[in-house]
Tab-separated table of C-alpha atoms in Angstrom:
chain	number	residue	atom	x	y	z
A	208	UNK	CA	1.432	-0.830	24.716
A	209	UNK	CA	3.560	-3.227	26.756
A	210	UNK	CA	2.146	-6.258	24.934
A	211	UNK	CA	2.786	-4.585	21.581
A	212	UNK	CA	6.383	-3.784	22.552
A	213	UNK	CA	7.087	-7.342	23.687
A	214	UNK	CA	5.535	-8.656	20.454
A	215	UNK	CA	7.719	-6.295	18.414
A	216	UNK	CA	10.852	-7.172	20.401
A	217	UNK	CA	10.157	-10.867	19.712
A	218	UNK	CA	10.248	-10.020	16.004
A	219	UNK	CA	13.615	-8.263	16.356
A	220	UNK	CA	12.411	-4.646	16.353
A	221	UNK	CA	14.748	-2.400	18.360
A	222	UNK	CA	12.784	-0.079	20.661
A	223	UNK	CA	14.614	2.876	22.174
A	224	UNK	CA	13.743	4.815	25.333
A	225	UNK	CA	12.603	7.773	23.226
A	226	UNK	CA	9.967	5.552	21.629
A	227	UNK	CA	11.856	5.386	18.336
A	228	UNK	CA	11.840	1.971	16.687
A	229	UNK	CA	14.261	0.417	14.223
A	230	UNK	CA	12.436	-2.057	11.975
A	231	UNK	CA	14.383	-4.881	10.296
A	232	UNK	CA	13.509	-5.322	6.618
A	233	UNK	CA	12.132	-8.826	7.202
A	234	UNK	CA	9.638	-7.474	9.760
A	235	UNK	CA	8.579	-4.694	7.365
A	236	UNK	CA	8.144	-7.304	4.625
A	237	UNK	CA	6.081	-9.508	6.937
A	238	UNK	CA	3.759	-6.606	7.776
A	239	UNK	CA	3.367	-5.713	4.090
A	240	UNK	CA	2.664	-9.354	3.211
A	241	UNK	CA	-0.089	-9.439	5.835
A	242	UNK	CA	-1.810	-6.496	4.100
A	243	UNK	CA	-1.981	-8.587	0.920
A	244	UNK	CA	-3.951	-11.395	2.573
A	245	UNK	CA	-7.625	-11.641	1.562
A	246	UNK	CA	-9.790	-9.469	3.807
A	247	UNK	CA	-6.843	-7.675	5.428
A	248	UNK	CA	-6.690	-3.884	5.557
A	249	UNK	CA	-3.741	-1.561	5.981
A	250	UNK	CA	-5.432	0.007	9.023
A	251	UNK	CA	-5.944	-3.339	10.766
A	252	UNK	CA	-2.402	-4.579	10.127
A	253	UNK	CA	-0.926	-1.220	11.166
A	254	UNK	CA	-2.871	-1.501	14.424
A	255	UNK	CA	-1.410	-4.958	15.098
A	256	UNK	CA	2.127	-3.588	14.699
A	257	UNK	CA	1.450	-0.367	16.586
A	258	UNK	CA	2.293	1.912	13.660
A	259	UNK	CA	0.411	4.487	11.652
A	260	UNK	CA	-1.232	3.314	8.424
A	261	UNK	CA	0.769	5.824	6.362
A	262	UNK	CA	4.026	4.204	7.557
A	263	UNK	CA	2.784	0.797	6.430
A	264	UNK	CA	1.703	2.309	3.104
A	265	UNK	CA	5.230	3.682	2.664
A	266	UNK	CA	6.606	0.161	3.187
A	267	UNK	CA	4.112	-1.128	0.597
A	268	UNK	CA	5.492	1.439	-1.877
A	269	UNK	CA	9.022	0.202	-1.170
A	270	UNK	CA	7.884	-3.354	-1.933
A	271	UNK	CA	6.265	-2.248	-5.210
A	272	UNK	CA	9.506	-0.505	-6.180
A	273	UNK	CA	11.484	-3.670	-5.466
A	274	UNK	CA	13.322	-2.175	-2.484
A	275	UNK	CA	11.652	-4.503	0.021
A	276	UNK	CA	11.527	-8.237	-0.683
A	277	UNK	CA	8.366	-9.944	0.542
A	278	UNK	CA	8.404	-13.469	1.985
A	279	UNK	CA	6.988	-16.187	-0.267
A	280	UNK	CA	3.250	-16.667	0.022
A	281	UNK	CA	2.140	-19.762	1.904
A	282	UNK	CA	-0.403	-21.691	-0.085
A	283	UNK	CA	-2.887	-23.831	1.766
A	284	UNK	CA	-4.032	-25.532	-1.400
A	285	UNK	CA	-2.470	-26.343	-4.773
A	286	UNK	CA	-2.144	-23.481	-7.214
A	287	UNK	CA	-2.894	-23.998	-10.874
A	288	UNK	CA	-1.588	-22.181	-13.916
A	289	UNK	CA	-3.068	-22.201	-17.412
A	290	UNK	CA	-1.583	-24.772	-19.753
A	291	UNK	CA	-1.295	-23.884	-23.420
A	292	UNK	CA	-0.755	-26.646	-25.953
A	293	UNK	CA	0.208	-25.721	-29.480
A	294	UNK	CA	1.536	-27.455	-32.552
A	295	UNK	CA	5.302	-27.298	-32.936
A	296	UNK	CA	6.445	-24.959	-35.690
A	297	UNK	CA	9.026	-27.433	-36.914
A	298	UNK	CA	8.728	-31.191	-37.045
A	299	UNK	CA	11.939	-32.852	-35.857
A	300	UNK	CA	13.496	-35.473	-38.052
A	301	UNK	CA	12.859	-38.991	-36.774
A	302	UNK	CA	15.924	-40.589	-35.288
A	303	UNK	CA	16.835	-43.901	-33.759
A	304	UNK	CA	17.955	-42.212	-30.542
A	305	UNK	CA	15.529	-42.305	-27.642
A	306	UNK	CA	14.019	-38.821	-27.301
A	307	UNK	CA	14.735	-37.148	-23.982
A	308	UNK	CA	11.552	-36.274	-22.157
A	309	UNK	CA	11.463	-32.896	-20.426
A	310	UNK	CA	8.924	-30.627	-18.814
A	311	UNK	CA	8.916	-27.259	-20.564
A	312	UNK	CA	7.544	-24.070	-19.043
A	313	UNK	CA	7.347	-21.163	-21.495
A	314	UNK	CA	6.237	-17.635	-20.673
A	315	UNK	CA	6.945	-14.965	-23.250
A	316	UNK	CA	10.618	-15.229	-24.114
A	317	UNK	CA	11.429	-17.245	-20.983
A	318	UNK	CA	11.804	-20.993	-21.498
A	319	UNK	CA	12.539	-23.407	-18.658
A	320	UNK	CA	13.190	-27.116	-19.155
A	321	UNK	CA	12.949	-29.495	-16.208
A	322	UNK	CA	13.601	-33.188	-15.834
A	323	UNK	CA	10.531	-35.455	-15.730
A	324	UNK	CA	11.191	-36.330	-12.085
A	325	UNK	CA	10.815	-32.695	-10.917
A	326	UNK	CA	8.351	-32.524	-8.041
A	327	UNK	CA	4.959	-30.875	-8.489
A	328	UNK	CA	5.790	-28.485	-5.620
A	329	UNK	CA	8.919	-27.280	-7.440
A	330	UNK	CA	7.030	-26.819	-10.712
A	331	UNK	CA	4.294	-24.872	-8.898
A	332	UNK	CA	6.927	-22.638	-7.252
A	333	UNK	CA	8.503	-21.872	-10.631
A	334	UNK	CA	5.122	-21.065	-12.181
A	335	UNK	CA	4.267	-18.770	-9.236
A	336	UNK	CA	7.577	-16.984	-9.677
A	337	UNK	CA	6.910	-16.499	-13.383
A	338	UNK	CA	3.412	-15.161	-12.652
A	339	UNK	CA	4.621	-12.745	-9.947
A	340	UNK	CA	4.258	-9.089	-10.892
A	341	UNK	CA	7.471	-7.391	-11.938
A	342	UNK	CA	8.431	-4.107	-10.370
């Protein structure tokens, strides 16, 4: 129990003499994020943090309701999103002005235009944000 308490204190969890603990939201979010990793279980993660699985499940519910913000997922490899190419509905009139090149990301009614020099990491982050489930 001593090792667990020192681990929790290093994360910023306040531990009182009565055994009561005060969990910062970022620590709760970290624990919830660990349950979302491939192969992880609520029981195993709860054991690492020295809490009961039902407490961790309650934190997961808070995250689903949007009351607990999870840290961004760390990707070890590039993420890909589907690319849809379609014909434009209207053909623009030819002009002598040089057309401005932009990167367009469209999902539903959301349309994002980026400059051509936007990094691939930034584009991937935007696509991940658009693909994230809404609460």
